[in-house]
mmCIF file of N, CA, C and O in Angstrom:
data_model
loop_
_atom_site.group_PDB
_atom_site.id
_atom_site.type_symbol
_atom_site.label_atom_id
_atom_site.label_comp_id
_atom_site.label_asym_id
_atom_site.label_seq_id
_atom_site.Cartn_x
_atom_site.Cartn_y
_atom_site.Cartn_z
ATOM 1 N N UNK A 1 0.820 -1.185 0.000
ATOM 2 C CA UNK A 1 0.000 0.000 0.000
ATOM 3 C C UNK A 1 0.872 1.260 0.000
ATOM 4 O O UNK A 1 0.577 2.217 -0.705
ATOM 5 N N UNK A 2 1.947 1.251 0.789
ATOM 6 C CA UNK A 2 2.831 2.417 0.854
ATOM 7 C C UNK A 2 3.483 2.701 -0.499
ATOM 8 O O UNK A 2 3.600 3.854 -0.903
ATOM 9 N N UNK A 3 3.890 1.650 -1.201
ATOM 10 C CA UNK A 3 4.493 1.839 -2.520
ATOM 11 C C UNK A 3 3.478 2.421 -3.507
ATOM 12 O O UNK A 3 3.808 3.303 -4.310
ATOM 13 N N UNK A 4 2.240 1.950 -3.449
ATOM 14 C CA UNK A 4 1.191 2.467 -4.326
ATOM 15 C C UNK A 4 0.929 3.940 -4.031
ATOM 16 O O UNK A 4 0.845 4.760 -4.937
ATOM 17 N N UNK A 5 0.815 4.263 -2.754
ATOM 18 C CA UNK A 5 0.579 5.643 -2.356
ATOM 19 C C UNK A 5 1.716 6.541 -2.824
ATOM 20 O O UNK A 5 1.485 7.600 -3.414
ATOM 21 N N UNK A 6 2.941 6.131 -2.604
ATOM 22 C CA UNK A 6 4.096 6.940 -3.013
ATOM 23 C C UNK A 6 4.147 7.121 -4.521
ATOM 24 O O UNK A 6 4.371 8.230 -5.015
ATOM 25 N N UNK A 7 3.934 6.045 -5.259
ATOM 26 C CA UNK A 7 3.969 6.129 -6.721
ATOM 27 C C UNK A 7 2.842 7.018 -7.247
ATOM 28 O O UNK A 7 3.052 7.839 -8.139
ATOM 29 N N UNK A 8 1.670 6.869 -6.683
ATOM 30 C CA UNK A 8 0.514 7.629 -7.148
ATOM 31 C C UNK A 8 0.635 9.108 -6.793
ATOM 32 O O UNK A 8 0.581 9.972 -7.668
ATOM 33 N N UNK A 9 0.805 9.403 -5.514
ATOM 34 C CA UNK A 9 0.826 10.808 -5.078
ATOM 35 C C UNK A 9 2.084 11.532 -5.523
ATOM 36 O O UNK A 9 2.025 12.609 -6.105
ATOM 37 N N UNK A 10 3.221 10.949 -5.231
ATOM 38 C CA UNK A 10 4.470 11.660 -5.496
ATOM 39 C C UNK A 10 4.929 11.478 -6.938
ATOM 40 O O UNK A 10 5.489 12.390 -7.528
ATOM 41 N N UNK A 11 4.666 10.345 -7.511
ATOM 42 C CA UNK A 11 5.062 10.124 -8.892
ATOM 43 C C UNK A 11 4.147 10.804 -9.895
ATOM 44 O O UNK A 11 4.602 11.412 -10.852
ATOM 45 N N UNK A 12 2.858 10.731 -9.657
ATOM 46 C CA UNK A 12 1.895 11.253 -10.626
ATOM 47 C C UNK A 12 1.503 12.710 -10.378
ATOM 48 O O UNK A 12 1.155 13.412 -11.320
ATOM 49 N N UNK A 13 1.547 13.167 -9.144
ATOM 50 C CA UNK A 13 1.034 14.503 -8.846
ATOM 51 C C UNK A 13 2.116 15.490 -8.444
ATOM 52 O O UNK A 13 2.130 16.615 -8.932
ATOM 53 N N UNK A 14 3.000 15.110 -7.565
ATOM 54 C CA UNK A 14 4.023 16.056 -7.113
ATOM 55 C C UNK A 14 5.015 16.406 -8.208
ATOM 56 O O UNK A 14 5.687 17.422 -8.126
ATOM 57 N N UNK A 15 5.112 15.604 -9.229
ATOM 58 C CA UNK A 15 6.056 15.884 -10.313
ATOM 59 C C UNK A 15 5.450 16.738 -11.414
ATOM 60 O O UNK A 15 6.157 17.123 -12.350
ATOM 61 N N UNK A 16 4.180 17.062 -11.319
ATOM 62 C CA UNK A 16 3.526 17.890 -12.344
ATOM 63 C C UNK A 16 4.019 19.328 -12.236
ATOM 64 O O UNK A 16 4.388 19.797 -11.174
ATOM 65 N N UNK A 17 3.965 20.028 -13.335
ATOM 66 C CA UNK A 17 4.335 21.439 -13.314
ATOM 67 C C UNK A 17 3.088 22.279 -13.042
ATOM 68 O O UNK A 17 1.985 21.765 -12.976
ATOM 69 N N UNK A 18 3.285 23.570 -12.877
ATOM 70 C CA UNK A 18 2.156 24.469 -12.685
ATOM 71 C C UNK A 18 2.142 25.136 -11.327
ATOM 72 O O UNK A 18 1.840 26.315 -11.225
ATOM 73 N N UNK A 19 2.443 24.396 -10.279
ATOM 74 C CA UNK A 19 2.500 24.952 -8.934
ATOM 75 C C UNK A 19 3.883 24.702 -8.354
ATOM 76 O O UNK A 19 4.448 23.625 -8.540
ATOM 77 N N UNK A 20 4.389 25.675 -7.612
ATOM 78 C CA UNK A 20 5.683 25.450 -6.964
ATOM 79 C C UNK A 20 5.509 24.515 -5.768
ATOM 80 O O UNK A 20 4.389 24.251 -5.322
ATOM 81 N N UNK A 21 6.606 24.002 -5.274
ATOM 82 C CA UNK A 21 6.566 23.002 -4.211
ATOM 83 C C UNK A 21 5.936 23.551 -2.931
ATOM 84 O O UNK A 21 5.187 22.844 -2.245
ATOM 85 N N UNK A 22 6.190 24.808 -2.607
ATOM 86 C CA UNK A 22 5.610 25.394 -1.395
ATOM 87 C C UNK A 22 4.082 25.434 -1.487
ATOM 88 O O UNK A 22 3.389 25.110 -0.518
ATOM 89 N N UNK A 23 3.567 25.811 -2.639
ATOM 90 C CA UNK A 23 2.116 25.877 -2.822
ATOM 91 C C UNK A 23 1.501 24.483 -2.784
ATOM 92 O O UNK A 23 0.466 24.271 -2.153
ATOM 93 N N UNK A 24 2.139 23.528 -3.428
ATOM 94 C CA UNK A 24 1.617 22.147 -3.420
ATOM 95 C C UNK A 24 1.551 21.593 -2.009
ATOM 96 O O UNK A 24 0.564 20.963 -1.624
ATOM 97 N N UNK A 25 2.614 21.830 -1.244
ATOM 98 C CA UNK A 25 2.656 21.281 0.113
ATOM 99 C C UNK A 25 1.615 21.967 0.997
ATOM 100 O O UNK A 25 0.965 21.314 1.812
ATOM 101 N N UNK A 26 1.416 23.266 0.812
ATOM 102 C CA UNK A 26 0.407 23.978 1.594
ATOM 103 C C UNK A 26 -1.001 23.492 1.247
ATOM 104 O O UNK A 26 -1.827 23.265 2.139
ATOM 105 N N UNK A 27 -1.268 23.297 -0.035
ATOM 106 C CA UNK A 27 -2.563 22.755 -0.446
ATOM 107 C C UNK A 27 -2.786 21.356 0.112
ATOM 108 O O UNK A 27 -3.888 21.024 0.569
ATOM 109 N N UNK A 28 -1.737 20.545 0.077
ATOM 110 C CA UNK A 28 -1.855 19.180 0.604
ATOM 111 C C UNK A 28 -2.197 19.202 2.081
ATOM 112 O O UNK A 28 -3.063 18.450 2.544
ATOM 113 N N UNK A 29 -1.540 20.079 2.842
ATOM 114 C CA UNK A 29 -1.845 20.195 4.267
ATOM 115 C C UNK A 29 -3.310 20.565 4.470
ATOM 116 O O UNK A 29 -3.996 19.957 5.295
ATOM 117 N N UNK A 30 -3.795 21.532 3.743
ATOM 118 C CA UNK A 30 -5.187 21.964 3.895
ATOM 119 C C UNK A 30 -6.170 20.849 3.555
ATOM 120 O O UNK A 30 -7.150 20.628 4.274
ATOM 121 N N UNK A 31 -5.896 20.144 2.493
ATOM 122 C CA UNK A 31 -6.819 19.092 2.054
ATOM 123 C C UNK A 31 -6.810 17.904 3.019
ATOM 124 O O UNK A 31 -7.868 17.396 3.402
ATOM 125 N N UNK A 32 -5.626 17.479 3.443
ATOM 126 C CA UNK A 32 -5.546 16.360 4.386
ATOM 127 C C UNK A 32 -6.195 16.756 5.712
ATOM 128 O O UNK A 32 -6.875 15.941 6.351
ATOM 129 N N UNK A 33 -6.015 18.000 6.113
ATOM 130 C CA UNK A 33 -6.640 18.477 7.351
ATOM 131 C C UNK A 33 -8.158 18.445 7.254
ATOM 132 O O UNK A 33 -8.844 18.095 8.219
ATOM 133 N N UNK A 34 -8.678 18.806 6.105
ATOM 134 C CA UNK A 34 -10.131 18.844 5.912
ATOM 135 C C UNK A 34 -10.753 17.453 5.943
ATOM 136 O O UNK A 34 -11.934 17.316 6.251
ATOM 137 N N UNK A 35 -9.963 16.422 5.645
ATOM 138 C CA UNK A 35 -10.496 15.059 5.664
ATOM 139 C C UNK A 35 -10.877 14.627 7.074
ATOM 140 O O UNK A 35 -11.826 13.885 7.263
ATOM 141 N N UNK A 36 -10.111 15.055 8.050
ATOM 142 C CA UNK A 36 -10.344 14.643 9.430
ATOM 143 C C UNK A 36 -9.865 13.227 9.672
ATOM 144 O O UNK A 36 -9.837 12.397 8.765
ATOM 145 N N UNK A 37 -9.442 12.955 10.889
ATOM 146 C CA UNK A 37 -8.994 11.621 11.250
ATOM 147 C C UNK A 37 -7.681 11.208 10.626
ATOM 148 O O UNK A 37 -7.364 10.025 10.574
ATOM 149 N N UNK A 38 -6.920 12.166 10.147
ATOM 150 C CA UNK A 38 -5.651 11.867 9.470
ATOM 151 C C UNK A 38 -4.516 12.662 10.112
ATOM 152 O O UNK A 38 -3.659 13.206 9.428
ATOM 153 N N UNK A 39 -4.521 12.704 11.451
ATOM 154 C CA UNK A 39 -3.541 13.533 12.143
ATOM 155 C C UNK A 39 -2.105 13.114 11.867
ATOM 156 O O UNK A 39 -1.208 13.961 11.815
ATOM 157 N N UNK A 40 -1.858 11.840 11.653
ATOM 158 C CA UNK A 40 -0.505 11.383 11.306
ATOM 159 C C UNK A 40 -0.027 12.010 10.009
ATOM 160 O O UNK A 40 1.107 12.491 9.903
ATOM 161 N N UNK A 41 -0.902 12.048 9.020
ATOM 162 C CA UNK A 41 -0.564 12.652 7.743
ATOM 163 C C UNK A 41 -0.483 14.172 7.869
ATOM 164 O O UNK A 41 0.354 14.808 7.220
ATOM 165 N N UNK A 42 -1.339 14.760 8.676
ATOM 166 C CA UNK A 42 -1.289 16.205 8.902
ATOM 167 C C UNK A 42 0.071 16.582 9.474
ATOM 168 O O UNK A 42 0.731 17.512 8.999
ATOM 169 N N UNK A 43 0.517 15.848 10.487
ATOM 170 C CA UNK A 43 1.823 16.138 11.096
ATOM 171 C C UNK A 43 2.948 15.987 10.079
ATOM 172 O O UNK A 43 3.874 16.801 10.046
ATOM 173 N N UNK A 44 2.869 14.963 9.250
ATOM 174 C CA UNK A 44 3.898 14.761 8.225
ATOM 175 C C UNK A 44 3.919 15.932 7.254
ATOM 176 O O UNK A 44 4.993 16.397 6.839
ATOM 177 N N UNK A 45 2.760 16.452 6.904
ATOM 178 C CA UNK A 45 2.708 17.561 5.956
ATOM 179 C C UNK A 45 3.008 18.905 6.621
ATOM 180 O O UNK A 45 3.449 19.830 5.936
ATOM 181 N N UNK A 46 2.789 19.024 7.917
ATOM 182 C CA UNK A 46 3.288 20.202 8.632
ATOM 183 C C UNK A 46 4.809 20.231 8.503
ATOM 184 O O UNK A 46 5.395 21.250 8.128
ATOM 185 N N UNK A 47 5.448 19.108 8.794
ATOM 186 C CA UNK A 47 6.905 19.041 8.679
ATOM 187 C C UNK A 47 7.350 19.251 7.239
ATOM 188 O O UNK A 47 8.333 19.936 6.982
ATOM 189 N N UNK A 48 6.618 18.682 6.298
ATOM 190 C CA UNK A 48 6.936 18.885 4.892
ATOM 191 C C UNK A 48 6.877 20.347 4.496
ATOM 192 O O UNK A 48 7.727 20.842 3.759
ATOM 193 N N UNK A 49 5.882 21.054 4.994
ATOM 194 C CA UNK A 49 5.773 22.487 4.717
ATOM 195 C C UNK A 49 6.960 23.247 5.277
ATOM 196 O O UNK A 49 7.525 24.107 4.604
ATOM 197 N N UNK A 50 7.327 22.934 6.491
ATOM 198 C CA UNK A 50 8.480 23.605 7.096
ATOM 199 C C UNK A 50 9.751 23.290 6.310
ATOM 200 O O UNK A 50 10.596 24.168 6.107
ATOM 201 N N UNK A 51 9.851 22.052 5.834
ATOM 202 C CA UNK A 51 11.041 21.639 5.068
ATOM 203 C C UNK A 51 11.177 22.374 3.736
ATOM 204 O O UNK A 51 12.290 22.578 3.262
ATOM 205 N N UNK A 52 10.060 22.734 3.120
ATOM 206 C CA UNK A 52 10.129 23.422 1.821
ATOM 207 C C UNK A 52 10.132 24.938 1.961
ATOM 208 O O UNK A 52 10.120 25.656 0.965
ATOM 209 N N UNK A 53 10.136 25.433 3.185
ATOM 210 C CA UNK A 53 10.280 26.864 3.405
ATOM 211 C C UNK A 53 9.030 27.626 3.786
ATOM 212 O O UNK A 53 9.078 28.851 3.923
ATOM 213 N N UNK A 54 7.914 26.949 3.953
ATOM 214 C CA UNK A 54 6.717 27.642 4.425
ATOM 215 C C UNK A 54 6.848 27.858 5.931
ATOM 216 O O UNK A 54 7.220 26.950 6.669
ATOM 217 N N UNK A 55 6.544 29.057 6.376
ATOM 218 C CA UNK A 55 6.655 29.410 7.791
ATOM 219 C C UNK A 55 5.432 28.910 8.563
ATOM 220 O O UNK A 55 4.342 28.750 8.004
ATOM 221 N N UNK A 56 5.640 28.702 9.851
ATOM 222 C CA UNK A 56 4.543 28.279 10.723
ATOM 223 C C UNK A 56 3.356 29.242 10.606
ATOM 224 O O UNK A 56 2.204 28.812 10.573
ATOM 225 N N UNK A 57 3.638 30.534 10.529
ATOM 226 C CA UNK A 57 2.579 31.526 10.425
ATOM 227 C C UNK A 57 1.751 31.336 9.152
ATOM 228 O O UNK A 57 0.531 31.533 9.155
ATOM 229 N N UNK A 58 2.400 30.943 8.049
ATOM 230 C CA UNK A 58 1.675 30.668 6.805
ATOM 231 C C UNK A 58 0.723 29.492 6.977
ATOM 232 O O UNK A 58 -0.399 29.505 6.459
ATOM 233 N N UNK A 59 1.189 28.462 7.678
ATOM 234 C CA UNK A 59 0.343 27.289 7.906
ATOM 235 C C UNK A 59 -0.882 27.671 8.723
ATOM 236 O O UNK A 59 -2.007 27.282 8.400
ATOM 237 N N UNK A 60 -0.658 28.442 9.774
ATOM 238 C CA UNK A 60 -1.767 28.870 10.628
ATOM 239 C C UNK A 60 -2.735 29.743 9.834
ATOM 240 O O UNK A 60 -3.959 29.576 9.933
ATOM 241 N N UNK A 61 -2.206 30.659 9.025
ATOM 242 C CA UNK A 61 -3.070 31.520 8.204
ATOM 243 C C UNK A 61 -3.905 30.694 7.226
ATOM 244 O O UNK A 61 -5.104 30.950 7.049
ATOM 245 N N UNK A 62 -3.286 29.722 6.580
ATOM 246 C CA UNK A 62 -4.000 28.904 5.596
ATOM 247 C C UNK A 62 -5.093 28.070 6.260
ATOM 248 O O UNK A 62 -6.225 27.999 5.753
ATOM 249 N N UNK A 63 -4.771 27.449 7.378
ATOM 250 C CA UNK A 63 -5.764 26.621 8.080
ATOM 251 C C UNK A 63 -6.890 27.484 8.626
ATOM 252 O O UNK A 63 -8.067 27.104 8.576
ATOM 253 N N UNK A 64 -6.549 28.660 9.130
ATOM 254 C CA UNK A 64 -7.585 29.579 9.612
ATOM 255 C C UNK A 64 -8.511 29.988 8.478
ATOM 256 O O UNK A 64 -9.735 30.075 8.656
ATOM 257 N N UNK A 65 -7.951 30.203 7.298
ATOM 258 C CA UNK A 65 -8.768 30.535 6.126
ATOM 259 C C UNK A 65 -9.730 29.386 5.782
ATOM 260 O O UNK A 65 -10.838 29.628 5.284
ATOM 261 N N UNK A 66 -9.323 28.161 6.053
ATOM 262 C CA UNK A 66 -10.153 26.985 5.740
ATOM 263 C C UNK A 66 -11.240 26.725 6.774
ATOM 264 O O UNK A 66 -12.117 25.884 6.532
ATOM 265 N N UNK A 67 -11.213 27.415 7.889
ATOM 266 C CA UNK A 67 -12.157 27.165 8.982
ATOM 267 C C UNK A 67 -13.613 27.071 8.542
ATOM 268 O O UNK A 67 -14.294 26.104 8.892
ATOM 269 N N UNK A 68 -14.135 28.008 7.762
ATOM 270 C CA UNK A 68 -15.554 27.888 7.409
ATOM 271 C C UNK A 68 -15.872 26.668 6.540
ATOM 272 O O UNK A 68 -17.016 26.221 6.485
ATOM 273 N N UNK A 69 -14.870 26.121 5.877
ATOM 274 C CA UNK A 69 -15.074 24.977 4.983
ATOM 275 C C UNK A 69 -14.895 23.648 5.691
ATOM 276 O O UNK A 69 -15.535 22.664 5.336
ATOM 277 N N UNK A 70 -13.990 23.604 6.679
ATOM 278 C CA UNK A 70 -13.703 22.326 7.326
ATOM 279 C C UNK A 70 -14.198 22.233 8.761
ATOM 280 O O UNK A 70 -14.189 21.149 9.323
ATOM 281 N N UNK A 71 -14.651 23.328 9.342
ATOM 282 C CA UNK A 71 -15.239 23.303 10.671
ATOM 283 C C UNK A 71 -14.226 23.467 11.792
ATOM 284 O O UNK A 71 -13.020 23.318 11.599
ATOM 285 N N UNK A 72 -14.756 23.777 12.972
ATOM 286 C CA UNK A 72 -13.907 24.017 14.129
ATOM 287 C C UNK A 72 -13.131 22.792 14.602
ATOM 288 O O UNK A 72 -11.935 22.898 14.878
ATOM 289 N N UNK A 73 -13.745 21.607 14.729
ATOM 290 C CA UNK A 73 -12.979 20.470 15.249
ATOM 291 C C UNK A 73 -11.740 20.140 14.409
ATOM 292 O O UNK A 73 -10.646 19.951 14.948
ATOM 293 N N UNK A 74 -11.886 20.089 13.110
ATOM 294 C CA UNK A 74 -10.749 19.748 12.252
ATOM 295 C C UNK A 74 -9.717 20.871 12.235
ATOM 296 O O UNK A 74 -8.519 20.624 12.189
ATOM 297 N N UNK A 75 -10.190 22.111 12.289
ATOM 298 C CA UNK A 75 -9.260 23.238 12.347
ATOM 299 C C UNK A 75 -8.459 23.191 13.638
ATOM 300 O O UNK A 75 -7.226 23.342 13.622
ATOM 301 N N UNK A 76 -9.128 22.975 14.755
ATOM 302 C CA UNK A 76 -8.428 22.910 16.041
ATOM 303 C C UNK A 76 -7.469 21.731 16.105
ATOM 304 O O UNK A 76 -6.361 21.849 16.649
ATOM 305 N N UNK A 77 -7.864 20.586 15.546
ATOM 306 C CA UNK A 77 -6.964 19.429 15.504
ATOM 307 C C UNK A 77 -5.716 19.750 14.693
ATOM 308 O O UNK A 77 -4.595 19.389 15.084
ATOM 309 N N UNK A 78 -5.881 20.435 13.576
ATOM 310 C CA UNK A 78 -4.740 20.785 12.731
ATOM 311 C C UNK A 78 -3.838 21.788 13.430
ATOM 312 O O UNK A 78 -2.605 21.658 13.390
ATOM 313 N N UNK A 79 -4.420 22.784 14.088
ATOM 314 C CA UNK A 79 -3.607 23.750 14.820
ATOM 315 C C UNK A 79 -2.807 23.060 15.930
ATOM 316 O O UNK A 79 -1.646 23.404 16.168
ATOM 317 N N UNK A 80 -3.402 22.074 16.578
ATOM 318 C CA UNK A 80 -2.675 21.313 17.601
ATOM 319 C C UNK A 80 -1.508 20.554 16.970
ATOM 320 O O UNK A 80 -0.410 20.493 17.545
ATOM 321 N N UNK A 81 -1.716 19.987 15.786
ATOM 322 C CA UNK A 81 -0.630 19.288 15.091
ATOM 323 C C UNK A 81 0.481 20.258 14.704
ATOM 324 O O UNK A 81 1.667 19.940 14.854
ATOM 325 N N UNK A 82 0.108 21.433 14.227
ATOM 326 C CA UNK A 82 1.115 22.440 13.868
ATOM 327 C C UNK A 82 1.945 22.803 15.093
ATOM 328 O O UNK A 82 3.175 22.850 15.044
ATOM 329 N N UNK A 83 1.261 23.042 16.215
ATOM 330 C CA UNK A 83 1.971 23.423 17.443
ATOM 331 C C UNK A 83 2.806 22.287 18.017
ATOM 332 O O UNK A 83 3.816 22.535 18.662
ATOM 333 N N UNK A 84 2.392 21.055 17.775
ATOM 334 C CA UNK A 84 3.192 19.916 18.237
ATOM 335 C C UNK A 84 4.489 19.788 17.428
ATOM 336 O O UNK A 84 5.547 19.527 17.984
ATOM 337 N N UNK A 85 4.403 19.967 16.123
ATOM 338 C CA UNK A 85 5.566 19.820 15.258
ATOM 339 C C UNK A 85 6.468 21.034 15.353
ATOM 340 O O UNK A 85 7.694 20.929 15.300
ATOM 341 N N UNK A 86 5.883 22.218 15.504
ATOM 342 C CA UNK A 86 6.655 23.464 15.576
ATOM 343 C C UNK A 86 6.202 24.241 16.819
ATOM 344 O O UNK A 86 5.429 25.182 16.699
ATOM 345 N N UNK A 87 6.687 23.858 17.998
ATOM 346 C CA UNK A 87 6.154 24.425 19.237
ATOM 347 C C UNK A 87 6.523 25.872 19.533
ATOM 348 O O UNK A 87 5.859 26.516 20.312
ATOM 349 N N UNK A 88 7.579 26.397 18.912
ATOM 350 C CA UNK A 88 7.947 27.786 19.198
ATOM 351 C C UNK A 88 6.876 28.740 18.723
ATOM 352 O O UNK A 88 6.123 28.442 17.805
ATOM 353 N N UNK A 89 6.817 29.900 19.333
ATOM 354 C CA UNK A 89 5.823 30.951 19.063
ATOM 355 C C UNK A 89 4.494 30.533 19.614
ATOM 356 O O UNK A 89 3.493 30.506 19.131
#
């Protein structure tokens, strides 16, 4: 399953042109967060965002913008994941 996921997501989608890596990773964080129940993946994509140069403040701003679409519980869960991975500030 892991090989299929890696080949599909990273091979077929992350290699496409059109969006820079920072934008792709930020979108991925927002979408995975909106799914709910995927905190492990949310944490991985928080770290991925930090690795590609997106600041913690950008992550918080993006998730806050998604609040009306994904609801308070999922937004709060994502903010907790962000603070767990990047506790400063």
